[in-house]
């Protein structure tokens, strides 16, 4: 028995707009991505309840696709918010059992989390009321214009390079400034909070603009502890991310597997 009694909320109600379709239903080594994510938590002693927020518009379809397997793990399914992630988390919070000491939130779209990361998060939750994993930003960051421009003909370049091939089609944004990346962290999930802190965070009147759960805790004026994340814990946002996650987890795409192993 663990001293922690954690309820895990898994927001899975997004539209996958940037992916261009149902990213959570994509094959990951013969199983849907969503189930891979849920199963990160089903074998942990600390976890006593799991709530998945499903797409409101297609919840019947969601239940028929995943209901049996989620039910087998005792997962509770609720309808999420149509557009905002925080609406999905808020709906899930409403059904979290009252005896949970802590509530963690983990994006369904992050199947690349692993046991070592979960252990770090749970250990930190024993000493801090709000914990998030972060990965130091290693890229140079620049703020750019909203608009794209056709690249303006630059005399020096034009003189040096003969021919007009492709020149007209070059478009890009203009750099406005370079952002100092010192102390900047890319924040991941799972994020974990005492049940009291996250309930107070979500009881605030204005939740708009929250892109993660810790932001709402920060608005309460509570401290948030950042612990070491994992660069492999990427959020599947585009099809390129799915290819990266498959490579990291060592799963081949269905069409790259021998036919008898595809299903
Ligand atoms: N999510 C949710 N409810 C919403 C929006 C997002 O539960 N109204 C979930 C997604 O299903 C995902 C996680 O929050 O697991 C992170 O969101 P994101 O990666 O942005 O996924 P989508 O919103 O589906 O993608 P997009 O923004 O490209 O439409
Ligand atoms: Mg989204």
PDB file of C-alpha atoms and ligand atoms in Angstrom:
ATOM      1  CA  UNK A   1       0.000   0.000   0.000  1.00  0.00           C
ATOM      2  CA  UNK A   2       1.224   3.445  -0.851  1.00  0.00           C
ATOM      3  CA  UNK A   3       0.973   6.455   1.455  1.00  0.00           C
ATOM      4  CA  UNK A   4      -0.216   8.444  -1.559  1.00  0.00           C
ATOM      5  CA  UNK A   5      -3.722   7.939  -2.876  1.00  0.00           C
ATOM      6  CA  UNK A   6      -3.589   9.529  -6.300  1.00  0.00           C
ATOM      7  CA  UNK A   7      -6.422  10.108  -8.748  1.00  0.00           C
ATOM      8  CA  UNK A   8      -5.132  10.566 -12.299  1.00  0.00           C
ATOM      9  CA  UNK A   9      -7.063  12.749 -14.727  1.00  0.00           C
ATOM     10  CA  UNK A  10      -6.334  12.120 -18.397  1.00  0.00           C
ATOM     11  CA  UNK A  11      -7.667  14.833 -20.712  1.00  0.00           C
ATOM     12  CA  UNK A  12      -8.463  13.062 -23.990  1.00  0.00           C
ATOM     13  CA  UNK A  13     -11.210  15.278 -25.366  1.00  0.00           C
ATOM     14  CA  UNK A  14      -9.198  17.301 -27.899  1.00  0.00           C
ATOM     15  CA  UNK A  15      -9.899  17.426 -31.628  1.00  0.00           C
ATOM     16  CA  UNK A  16      -6.376  16.713 -32.851  1.00  0.00           C
ATOM     17  CA  UNK A  17      -6.609  19.679 -35.213  1.00  0.00           C
ATOM     18  CA  UNK A  18      -2.865  20.077 -35.761  1.00  0.00           C
ATOM     19  CA  UNK A  19      -2.487  16.321 -36.187  1.00  0.00           C
ATOM     20  CA  UNK A  20      -5.269  16.334 -38.747  1.00  0.00           C
ATOM     21  CA  UNK A  21      -7.381  13.617 -37.141  1.00  0.00           C
ATOM     22  CA  UNK A  22      -7.787  11.186 -34.296  1.00  0.00           C
ATOM     23  CA  UNK A  23      -4.278  11.121 -32.840  1.00  0.00           C
ATOM     24  CA  UNK A  24      -5.293   9.214 -29.698  1.00  0.00           C
ATOM     25  CA  UNK A  25      -6.601   6.299 -31.786  1.00  0.00           C
ATOM     26  CA  UNK A  26      -3.301   5.887 -33.657  1.00  0.00           C
ATOM     27  CA  UNK A  27      -1.569   2.525 -33.473  1.00  0.00           C
ATOM     28  CA  UNK A  28       1.333   2.283 -31.045  1.00  0.00           C
ATOM     29  CA  UNK A  29       2.738  -1.221 -31.246  1.00  0.00           C
ATOM     30  CA  UNK A  30      -0.662  -2.777 -31.908  1.00  0.00           C
ATOM     31  CA  UNK A  31      -2.613  -0.775 -29.297  1.00  0.00           C
ATOM     32  CA  UNK A  32      -4.285   2.638 -29.505  1.00  0.00           C
ATOM     33  CA  UNK A  33      -2.120   5.501 -28.234  1.00  0.00           C
ATOM     34  CA  UNK A  34      -4.782   6.410 -25.640  1.00  0.00           C
ATOM     35  CA  UNK A  35      -4.603   2.980 -23.994  1.00  0.00           C
ATOM     36  CA  UNK A  36      -0.782   3.104 -23.913  1.00  0.00           C
ATOM     37  CA  UNK A  37      -1.039   6.361 -21.968  1.00  0.00           C
ATOM     38  CA  UNK A  38      -3.682   5.080 -19.552  1.00  0.00           C
ATOM     39  CA  UNK A  39      -1.661   1.913 -18.915  1.00  0.00           C
ATOM     40  CA  UNK A  40       1.303   3.969 -17.662  1.00  0.00           C
ATOM     41  CA  UNK A  41      -0.783   4.454 -14.514  1.00  0.00           C
ATOM     42  CA  UNK A  42      -2.761   1.241 -14.081  1.00  0.00           C
ATOM     43  CA  UNK A  43       0.159  -0.675 -12.578  1.00  0.00           C
ATOM     44  CA  UNK A  44       1.225   1.981 -10.070  1.00  0.00           C
ATOM     45  CA  UNK A  45       0.539   1.411  -6.361  1.00  0.00           C
ATOM     46  CA  UNK A  46       0.077   5.151  -5.766  1.00  0.00           C
ATOM     47  CA  UNK A  47      -2.840   5.361  -8.200  1.00  0.00           C
ATOM     48  CA  UNK A  48      -6.285   4.567  -6.837  1.00  0.00           C
ATOM     49  CA  UNK A  49      -8.527   6.129  -9.504  1.00  0.00           C
ATOM     50  CA  UNK A  50      -8.250   7.139 -13.157  1.00  0.00           C
ATOM     51  CA  UNK A  51     -10.653   9.509 -14.912  1.00  0.00           C
ATOM     52  CA  UNK A  52     -10.532  10.003 -18.680  1.00  0.00           C
ATOM     53  CA  UNK A  53     -12.195  13.059 -20.264  1.00  0.00           C
ATOM     54  CA  UNK A  54     -13.605  11.988 -23.633  1.00  0.00           C
ATOM     55  CA  UNK A  55     -14.747  14.101 -26.598  1.00  0.00           C
ATOM     56  CA  UNK A  56     -18.226  15.421 -25.798  1.00  0.00           C
ATOM     57  CA  UNK A  57     -19.511  15.175 -29.383  1.00  0.00           C
ATOM     58  CA  UNK A  58     -18.403  11.593 -29.945  1.00  0.00           C
ATOM     59  CA  UNK A  59     -18.557  10.083 -26.472  1.00  0.00           C
ATOM     60  CA  UNK A  60     -20.736   7.138 -27.577  1.00  0.00           C
ATOM     61  CA  UNK A  61     -18.198   6.212 -30.228  1.00  0.00           C
ATOM     62  CA  UNK A  62     -15.408   6.656 -27.633  1.00  0.00           C
ATOM     63  CA  UNK A  63     -17.196   4.313 -25.225  1.00  0.00           C
ATOM     64  CA  UNK A  64     -17.715   1.659 -27.843  1.00  0.00           C
ATOM     65  CA  UNK A  65     -14.057   1.805 -28.894  1.00  0.00           C
ATOM     66  CA  UNK A  66     -12.393   1.986 -25.487  1.00  0.00           C
ATOM     67  CA  UNK A  67     -15.110   1.361 -22.892  1.00  0.00           C
ATOM     68  CA  UNK A  68     -14.410  -2.346 -22.368  1.00  0.00           C
ATOM     69  CA  UNK A  69     -10.667  -1.968 -21.880  1.00  0.00           C
ATOM     70  CA  UNK A  70     -10.949   1.186 -19.799  1.00  0.00           C
ATOM     71  CA  UNK A  71     -13.673  -0.470 -17.731  1.00  0.00           C
ATOM     72  CA  UNK A  72     -11.418  -3.447 -17.112  1.00  0.00           C
ATOM     73  CA  UNK A  73      -8.968  -1.033 -15.435  1.00  0.00           C
ATOM     74  CA  UNK A  74     -11.769   0.652 -13.468  1.00  0.00           C
ATOM     75  CA  UNK A  75     -11.384   3.885 -15.429  1.00  0.00           C
ATOM     76  CA  UNK A  76     -14.190   6.451 -15.136  1.00  0.00           C
ATOM     77  CA  UNK A  77     -15.168   8.211 -18.391  1.00  0.00           C
ATOM     78  CA  UNK A  78     -16.597  11.750 -18.372  1.00  0.00           C
ATOM     79  CA  UNK A  79     -17.460  14.145 -21.192  1.00  0.00           C
ATOM     80  CA  UNK A  80     -14.731  16.746 -21.704  1.00  0.00           C
ATOM     81  CA  UNK A  81     -14.924  20.356 -22.830  1.00  0.00           C
ATOM     82  CA  UNK A  82     -15.477  21.101 -26.478  1.00  0.00           C
ATOM     83  CA  UNK A  83     -12.561  23.503 -26.941  1.00  0.00           C
ATOM     84  CA  UNK A  84     -10.616  24.144 -23.760  1.00  0.00           C
ATOM     85  CA  UNK A  85      -8.435  21.584 -22.024  1.00  0.00           C
ATOM     86  CA  UNK A  86      -9.218  23.139 -18.637  1.00  0.00           C
ATOM     87  CA  UNK A  87     -12.934  22.438 -19.165  1.00  0.00           C
ATOM     88  CA  UNK A  88     -12.084  18.765 -19.611  1.00  0.00           C
ATOM     89  CA  UNK A  89     -10.004  18.734 -16.424  1.00  0.00           C
ATOM     90  CA  UNK A  90     -12.736  20.587 -14.514  1.00  0.00           C
ATOM     91  CA  UNK A  91     -15.365  18.061 -15.603  1.00  0.00           C
ATOM     92  CA  UNK A  92     -13.093  15.192 -14.548  1.00  0.00           C
ATOM     93  CA  UNK A  93     -12.346  16.796 -11.167  1.00  0.00           C
ATOM     94  CA  UNK A  94     -16.062  16.698 -10.376  1.00  0.00           C
ATOM     95  CA  UNK A  95     -16.044  12.879 -10.288  1.00  0.00           C
ATOM     96  CA  UNK A  96     -12.714  12.274  -8.526  1.00  0.00           C
ATOM     97  CA  UNK A  97     -13.360  10.216  -5.372  1.00  0.00           C
ATOM     98  CA  UNK A  98     -13.164  12.281  -2.170  1.00  0.00           C
ATOM     99  CA  UNK A  99     -10.691  10.006  -0.422  1.00  0.00           C
ATOM    100  CA  UNK A 100      -7.824  10.803  -2.825  1.00  0.00           C
ATOM    101  CA  UNK A 101      -4.946  12.711  -1.219  1.00  0.00           C
ATOM    102  CA  UNK A 102      -3.495  13.876  -4.547  1.00  0.00           C
ATOM    103  CA  UNK A 103      -4.671  14.535  -8.080  1.00  0.00           C
ATOM    104  CA  UNK A 104      -2.369  14.199 -11.086  1.00  0.00           C
ATOM    105  CA  UNK A 105      -3.187  15.370 -14.604  1.00  0.00           C
ATOM    106  CA  UNK A 106      -1.517  13.785 -17.637  1.00  0.00           C
ATOM    107  CA  UNK A 107      -2.168  14.536 -21.311  1.00  0.00           C
ATOM    108  CA  UNK A 108      -3.549  11.555 -23.188  1.00  0.00           C
ATOM    109  CA  UNK A 109      -1.265  12.694 -26.004  1.00  0.00           C
ATOM    110  CA  UNK A 110       1.903  11.878 -23.982  1.00  0.00           C
ATOM    111  CA  UNK A 111       2.359   8.110 -24.219  1.00  0.00           C
ATOM    112  CA  UNK A 112       6.147   8.486 -23.880  1.00  0.00           C
ATOM    113  CA  UNK A 113       6.154   9.130 -20.126  1.00  0.00           C
ATOM    114  CA  UNK A 114       7.809   6.357 -18.121  1.00  0.00           C
ATOM    115  CA  UNK A 115       8.007   4.796 -14.682  1.00  0.00           C
ATOM    116  CA  UNK A 116      11.123   6.698 -13.578  1.00  0.00           C
ATOM    117  CA  UNK A 117       9.392   9.997 -14.349  1.00  0.00           C
ATOM    118  CA  UNK A 118       6.276   8.929 -12.452  1.00  0.00           C
ATOM    119  CA  UNK A 119       8.414   7.961  -9.465  1.00  0.00           C
ATOM    120  CA  UNK A 120      10.106  11.392  -9.479  1.00  0.00           C
ATOM    121  CA  UNK A 121       6.740  13.127  -9.571  1.00  0.00           C
ATOM    122  CA  UNK A 122       5.207  10.991  -6.821  1.00  0.00           C
ATOM    123  CA  UNK A 123       8.294  11.356  -4.599  1.00  0.00           C
ATOM    124  CA  UNK A 124       8.202  15.133  -4.982  1.00  0.00           C
ATOM    125  CA  UNK A 125       4.468  15.160  -4.185  1.00  0.00           C
ATOM    126  CA  UNK A 126       5.327  13.868  -0.707  1.00  0.00           C
ATOM    127  CA  UNK A 127       7.070  17.184   0.058  1.00  0.00           C
ATOM    128  CA  UNK A 128       5.511  19.793  -2.271  1.00  0.00           C
ATOM    129  CA  UNK A 129       1.850  20.662  -2.868  1.00  0.00           C
ATOM    130  CA  UNK A 130       2.297  21.298  -6.595  1.00  0.00           C
ATOM    131  CA  UNK A 131       4.849  19.512  -8.804  1.00  0.00           C
ATOM    132  CA  UNK A 132       5.480  19.660 -12.543  1.00  0.00           C
ATOM    133  CA  UNK A 133       8.171  18.058 -14.744  1.00  0.00           C
ATOM    134  CA  UNK A 134      10.272  20.418 -16.855  1.00  0.00           C
ATOM    135  CA  UNK A 135      12.905  20.060 -19.527  1.00  0.00           C
ATOM    136  CA  UNK A 136      15.457  22.880 -20.049  1.00  0.00           C
ATOM    137  CA  UNK A 137      14.951  24.687 -23.347  1.00  0.00           C
ATOM    138  CA  UNK A 138      17.955  24.039 -25.570  1.00  0.00           C
ATOM    139  CA  UNK A 139      16.873  25.826 -28.749  1.00  0.00           C
ATOM    140  CA  UNK A 140      17.542  29.512 -29.341  1.00  0.00           C
ATOM    141  CA  UNK A 141      14.174  31.236 -29.006  1.00  0.00           C
ATOM    142  CA  UNK A 142      13.091  34.125 -31.202  1.00  0.00           C
ATOM    143  CA  UNK A 143       9.875  36.132 -31.239  1.00  0.00           C
ATOM    144  CA  UNK A 144       8.748  36.646 -34.840  1.00  0.00           C
ATOM    145  CA  UNK A 145       6.080  38.557 -36.739  1.00  0.00           C
ATOM    146  CA  UNK A 146       2.566  37.116 -37.041  1.00  0.00           C
ATOM    147  CA  UNK A 147       2.558  37.679 -40.799  1.00  0.00           C
ATOM    148  CA  UNK A 148       4.661  35.840 -43.303  1.00  0.00           C
ATOM    149  CA  UNK A 149       6.416  37.803 -46.029  1.00  0.00           C
ATOM    150  CA  UNK A 150       7.635  37.000 -49.494  1.00  0.00           C
ATOM    151  CA  UNK A 151      11.380  37.288 -48.996  1.00  0.00           C
ATOM    152  CA  UNK A 152      12.350  40.783 -50.181  1.00  0.00           C
ATOM    153  CA  UNK A 153      14.953  40.685 -52.939  1.00  0.00           C
ATOM    154  CA  UNK A 154      18.243  41.468 -51.277  1.00  0.00           C
ATOM    155  CA  UNK A 155      20.677  43.131 -53.709  1.00  0.00           C
ATOM    156  CA  UNK A 156      23.797  41.575 -52.277  1.00  0.00           C
ATOM    157  CA  UNK A 157      22.298  38.105 -52.461  1.00  0.00           C
ATOM    158  CA  UNK A 158      20.760  38.698 -55.885  1.00  0.00           C
ATOM    159  CA  UNK A 159      24.126  39.762 -57.306  1.00  0.00           C
ATOM    160  CA  UNK A 160      25.913  36.756 -55.887  1.00  0.00           C
ATOM    161  CA  UNK A 161      23.464  34.129 -57.132  1.00  0.00           C
ATOM    162  CA  UNK A 162      22.552  33.807 -60.787  1.00  0.00           C
ATOM    163  CA  UNK A 163      19.033  32.928 -61.848  1.00  0.00           C
ATOM    164  CA  UNK A 164      15.586  33.580 -60.435  1.00  0.00           C
ATOM    165  CA  UNK A 165      14.604  29.988 -59.761  1.00  0.00           C
ATOM    166  CA  UNK A 166      12.459  29.670 -56.656  1.00  0.00           C
ATOM    167  CA  UNK A 167      13.094  33.202 -55.501  1.00  0.00           C
ATOM    168  CA  UNK A 168       9.461  34.325 -55.651  1.00  0.00           C
ATOM    169  CA  UNK A 169       8.224  31.390 -53.583  1.00  0.00           C
ATOM    170  CA  UNK A 170      10.439  32.022 -50.558  1.00  0.00           C
ATOM    171  CA  UNK A 171       8.293  33.091 -47.623  1.00  0.00           C
ATOM    172  CA  UNK A 172       9.080  33.526 -43.967  1.00  0.00           C
ATOM    173  CA  UNK A 173       8.535  35.608 -40.852  1.00  0.00           C
ATOM    174  CA  UNK A 174      10.727  38.441 -39.641  1.00  0.00           C
ATOM    175  CA  UNK A 175      12.632  38.195 -36.370  1.00  0.00           C
ATOM    176  CA  UNK A 176      11.563  40.793 -33.833  1.00  0.00           C
ATOM    177  CA  UNK A 177      13.814  39.736 -30.976  1.00  0.00           C
ATOM    178  CA  UNK A 178      15.734  36.860 -29.443  1.00  0.00           C
ATOM    179  CA  UNK A 179      14.332  35.672 -26.123  1.00  0.00           C
ATOM    180  CA  UNK A 180      16.780  35.019 -23.291  1.00  0.00           C
ATOM    181  CA  UNK A 181      16.360  31.308 -22.605  1.00  0.00           C
ATOM    182  CA  UNK A 182      18.169  31.369 -19.251  1.00  0.00           C
ATOM    183  CA  UNK A 183      16.012  29.522 -16.693  1.00  0.00           C
ATOM    184  CA  UNK A 184      13.305  28.725 -19.284  1.00  0.00           C
ATOM    185  CA  UNK A 185      11.828  25.243 -18.989  1.00  0.00           C
ATOM    186  CA  UNK A 186       9.466  23.398 -21.310  1.00  0.00           C
ATOM    187  CA  UNK A 187       6.818  22.074 -18.932  1.00  0.00           C
ATOM    188  CA  UNK A 188       5.345  18.605 -19.327  1.00  0.00           C
ATOM    189  CA  UNK A 189       2.783  16.426 -17.629  1.00  0.00           C
ATOM    190  CA  UNK A 190       2.071  14.536 -15.375  1.00  0.00           C
ATOM    191  CA  UNK A 191       1.553  17.451 -13.008  1.00  0.00           C
ATOM    192  CA  UNK A 192       0.553  16.509  -9.479  1.00  0.00           C
ATOM    193  CA  UNK A 193      -1.160  18.516  -6.741  1.00  0.00           C
ATOM    194  CA  UNK A 194      -2.653  17.924  -3.338  1.00  0.00           C
ATOM    195  CA  UNK A 195      -6.386  17.441  -3.811  1.00  0.00           C
ATOM    196  CA  UNK A 196      -7.005  20.654  -1.861  1.00  0.00           C
ATOM    197  CA  UNK A 197      -4.729  22.810  -4.027  1.00  0.00           C
ATOM    198  CA  UNK A 198      -6.078  21.667  -7.393  1.00  0.00           C
ATOM    199  CA  UNK A 199      -9.692  21.904  -6.225  1.00  0.00           C
ATOM    200  CA  UNK A 200      -9.096  25.485  -5.051  1.00  0.00           C
ATOM    201  CA  UNK A 201      -7.306  26.268  -8.322  1.00  0.00           C
ATOM    202  CA  UNK A 202     -10.286  25.083 -10.370  1.00  0.00           C
ATOM    203  CA  UNK A 203     -12.805  26.827  -8.084  1.00  0.00           C
ATOM    204  CA  UNK A 204     -11.470  30.239  -9.221  1.00  0.00           C
ATOM    205  CA  UNK A 205     -13.962  32.278 -11.242  1.00  0.00           C
ATOM    206  CA  UNK A 206     -11.782  32.816 -14.316  1.00  0.00           C
ATOM    207  CA  UNK A 207     -10.032  29.783 -15.760  1.00  0.00           C
ATOM    208  CA  UNK A 208      -9.618  31.246 -19.262  1.00  0.00           C
ATOM    209  CA  UNK A 209      -6.227  31.080 -20.895  1.00  0.00           C
ATOM    210  CA  UNK A 210      -4.884  28.204 -18.804  1.00  0.00           C
ATOM    211  CA  UNK A 211      -2.723  25.975 -20.992  1.00  0.00           C
ATOM    212  CA  UNK A 212      -1.718  23.746 -18.091  1.00  0.00           C
ATOM    213  CA  UNK A 213      -2.999  23.042 -14.600  1.00  0.00           C
ATOM    214  CA  UNK A 214      -0.070  24.575 -12.740  1.00  0.00           C
ATOM    215  CA  UNK A 215      -0.962  27.976 -14.228  1.00  0.00           C
ATOM    216  CA  UNK A 216      -4.192  27.977 -12.224  1.00  0.00           C
ATOM    217  CA  UNK A 217      -2.285  27.008  -9.078  1.00  0.00           C
ATOM    218  CA  UNK A 218       0.164  29.861  -9.750  1.00  0.00           C
ATOM    219  CA  UNK A 219      -2.827  32.240  -9.907  1.00  0.00           C
ATOM    220  CA  UNK A 220      -3.673  31.184  -6.353  1.00  0.00           C
ATOM    221  CA  UNK A 221      -0.208  32.376  -5.343  1.00  0.00           C
ATOM    222  CA  UNK A 222       0.917  28.848  -4.423  1.00  0.00           C
ATOM    223  CA  UNK A 223       4.459  27.629  -5.107  1.00  0.00           C
ATOM    224  CA  UNK A 224       4.969  25.170  -7.933  1.00  0.00           C
ATOM    225  CA  UNK A 225       8.011  22.877  -7.828  1.00  0.00           C
ATOM    226  CA  UNK A 226       9.653  21.908 -11.114  1.00  0.00           C
ATOM    227  CA  UNK A 227      11.430  18.545 -11.127  1.00  0.00           C
ATOM    228  CA  UNK A 228      13.408  16.920 -13.915  1.00  0.00           C
ATOM    229  CA  UNK A 229      11.191  15.916 -16.831  1.00  0.00           C
ATOM    230  CA  UNK A 230      12.108  13.540 -19.626  1.00  0.00           C
ATOM    231  CA  UNK A 231      12.892  14.636 -23.184  1.00  0.00           C
ATOM    232  CA  UNK A 232      11.204  11.447 -24.428  1.00  0.00           C
ATOM    233  CA  UNK A 233       7.922  12.534 -22.867  1.00  0.00           C
ATOM    234  CA  UNK A 234       6.866  14.511 -25.917  1.00  0.00           C
ATOM    235  CA  UNK A 235       3.291  15.544 -26.624  1.00  0.00           C
ATOM    236  CA  UNK A 236       1.990  14.075 -29.863  1.00  0.00           C
ATOM    237  CA  UNK A 237       0.816  17.214 -31.640  1.00  0.00           C
ATOM    238  CA  UNK A 238       1.673  16.545 -35.297  1.00  0.00           C
ATOM    239  CA  UNK A 239       2.170  13.401 -37.389  1.00  0.00           C
ATOM    240  CA  UNK A 240       5.922  14.015 -37.129  1.00  0.00           C
ATOM    241  CA  UNK A 241       5.636  13.724 -33.327  1.00  0.00           C
ATOM    242  CA  UNK A 242       3.919  10.355 -33.720  1.00  0.00           C
ATOM    243  CA  UNK A 243       6.844   9.100 -35.821  1.00  0.00           C
ATOM    244  CA  UNK A 244       9.266  10.293 -33.120  1.00  0.00           C
ATOM    245  CA  UNK A 245       7.286   8.627 -30.308  1.00  0.00           C
ATOM    246  CA  UNK A 246       7.136   5.365 -32.258  1.00  0.00           C
ATOM    247  CA  UNK A 247      10.898   5.490 -32.739  1.00  0.00           C
ATOM    248  CA  UNK A 248      11.502   6.270 -29.053  1.00  0.00           C
ATOM    249  CA  UNK A 249       9.231   3.490 -27.829  1.00  0.00           C
ATOM    250  CA  UNK A 250      10.551   1.054 -30.432  1.00  0.00           C
ATOM    251  CA  UNK A 251       7.219   0.517 -32.164  1.00  0.00           C
ATOM    252  CA  UNK A 252       7.018   0.266 -35.904  1.00  0.00           C
ATOM    253  CA  UNK A 253       4.128   1.801 -37.828  1.00  0.00           C
ATOM    254  CA  UNK A 254       1.409  -0.775 -38.725  1.00  0.00           C
ATOM    255  CA  UNK A 255       2.336  -0.758 -42.419  1.00  0.00           C
ATOM    256  CA  UNK A 256       5.961  -1.513 -41.523  1.00  0.00           C
ATOM    257  CA  UNK A 257       5.098  -4.587 -39.486  1.00  0.00           C
ATOM    258  CA  UNK A 258       4.730  -8.083 -40.949  1.00  0.00           C
ATOM    259  CA  UNK A 259       1.067  -8.620 -41.905  1.00  0.00           C
ATOM    260  CA  UNK A 260       0.459 -11.308 -39.254  1.00  0.00           C
ATOM    261  CA  UNK A 261       1.564  -8.897 -36.503  1.00  0.00           C
ATOM    262  CA  UNK A 262      -0.494  -5.895 -37.520  1.00  0.00           C
ATOM    263  CA  UNK A 263      -3.501  -6.465 -35.291  1.00  0.00           C
TER     264      UNK A 263
HETATM  265  N1  LIG B   1      -7.724  18.113 -24.511  1.00  0.00           N
HETATM  266  C1  LIG B   1      -8.920  17.899 -23.832  1.00  0.00           C
HETATM  267  N2  LIG B   1      -9.984  18.738 -24.022  1.00  0.00           N
HETATM  268  C2  LIG B   1      -9.878  19.765 -24.865  1.00  0.00           C
HETATM  269  C3  LIG B   1      -8.667  20.021 -25.551  1.00  0.00           C
HETATM  270  C4  LIG B   1      -7.580  19.166 -25.351  1.00  0.00           C
HETATM  271  O1  LIG B   1      -9.031  16.939 -23.062  1.00  0.00           O
HETATM  272  N3  LIG B   1     -10.958  20.543 -25.038  1.00  0.00           N
HETATM  273  C5  LIG B   1      -6.610  17.164 -24.321  1.00  0.00           C
HETATM  274  C6  LIG B   1      -6.129  16.506 -25.608  1.00  0.00           C
HETATM  275  O2  LIG B   1      -6.948  15.378 -25.919  1.00  0.00           O
HETATM  276  C7  LIG B   1      -4.691  16.159 -25.302  1.00  0.00           C
HETATM  277  C8  LIG B   1      -4.279  17.202 -24.264  1.00  0.00           C
HETATM  278  O3  LIG B   1      -5.481  17.848 -23.812  1.00  0.00           O
HETATM  279  O4  LIG B   1      -4.561  14.872 -24.726  1.00  0.00           O
HETATM  280  C9  LIG B   1      -3.317  18.218 -24.851  1.00  0.00           C
HETATM  281  O5  LIG B   1      -3.963  18.934 -25.900  1.00  0.00           O
HETATM  282  P1  LIG B   1      -3.434  19.035 -27.396  1.00  0.00           P
HETATM  283  O6  LIG B   1      -2.142  18.356 -27.542  1.00  0.00           O
HETATM  284  O7  LIG B   1      -3.578  20.457 -27.800  1.00  0.00           O
HETATM  285  O8  LIG B   1      -4.476  18.106 -28.202  1.00  0.00           O
HETATM  286  P2  LIG B   1      -5.659  18.572 -29.148  1.00  0.00           P
HETATM  287  O9  LIG B   1      -6.372  19.737 -28.516  1.00  0.00           O
HETATM  288  O10 LIG B   1      -6.458  17.355 -29.467  1.00  0.00           O
HETATM  289  O11 LIG B   1      -4.867  19.019 -30.451  1.00  0.00           O
HETATM  290  P3  LIG B   1      -5.098  20.380 -31.274  1.00  0.00           P
HETATM  291  O12 LIG B   1      -4.832  21.513 -30.310  1.00  0.00           O
HETATM  292  O13 LIG B   1      -4.091  20.290 -32.381  1.00  0.00           O
HETATM  293  O14 LIG B   1      -6.515  20.342 -31.765  1.00  0.00           O
HETATM  294 MG1  LIG B   2      -5.334  21.639 -28.230  1.00  0.00          MG
END
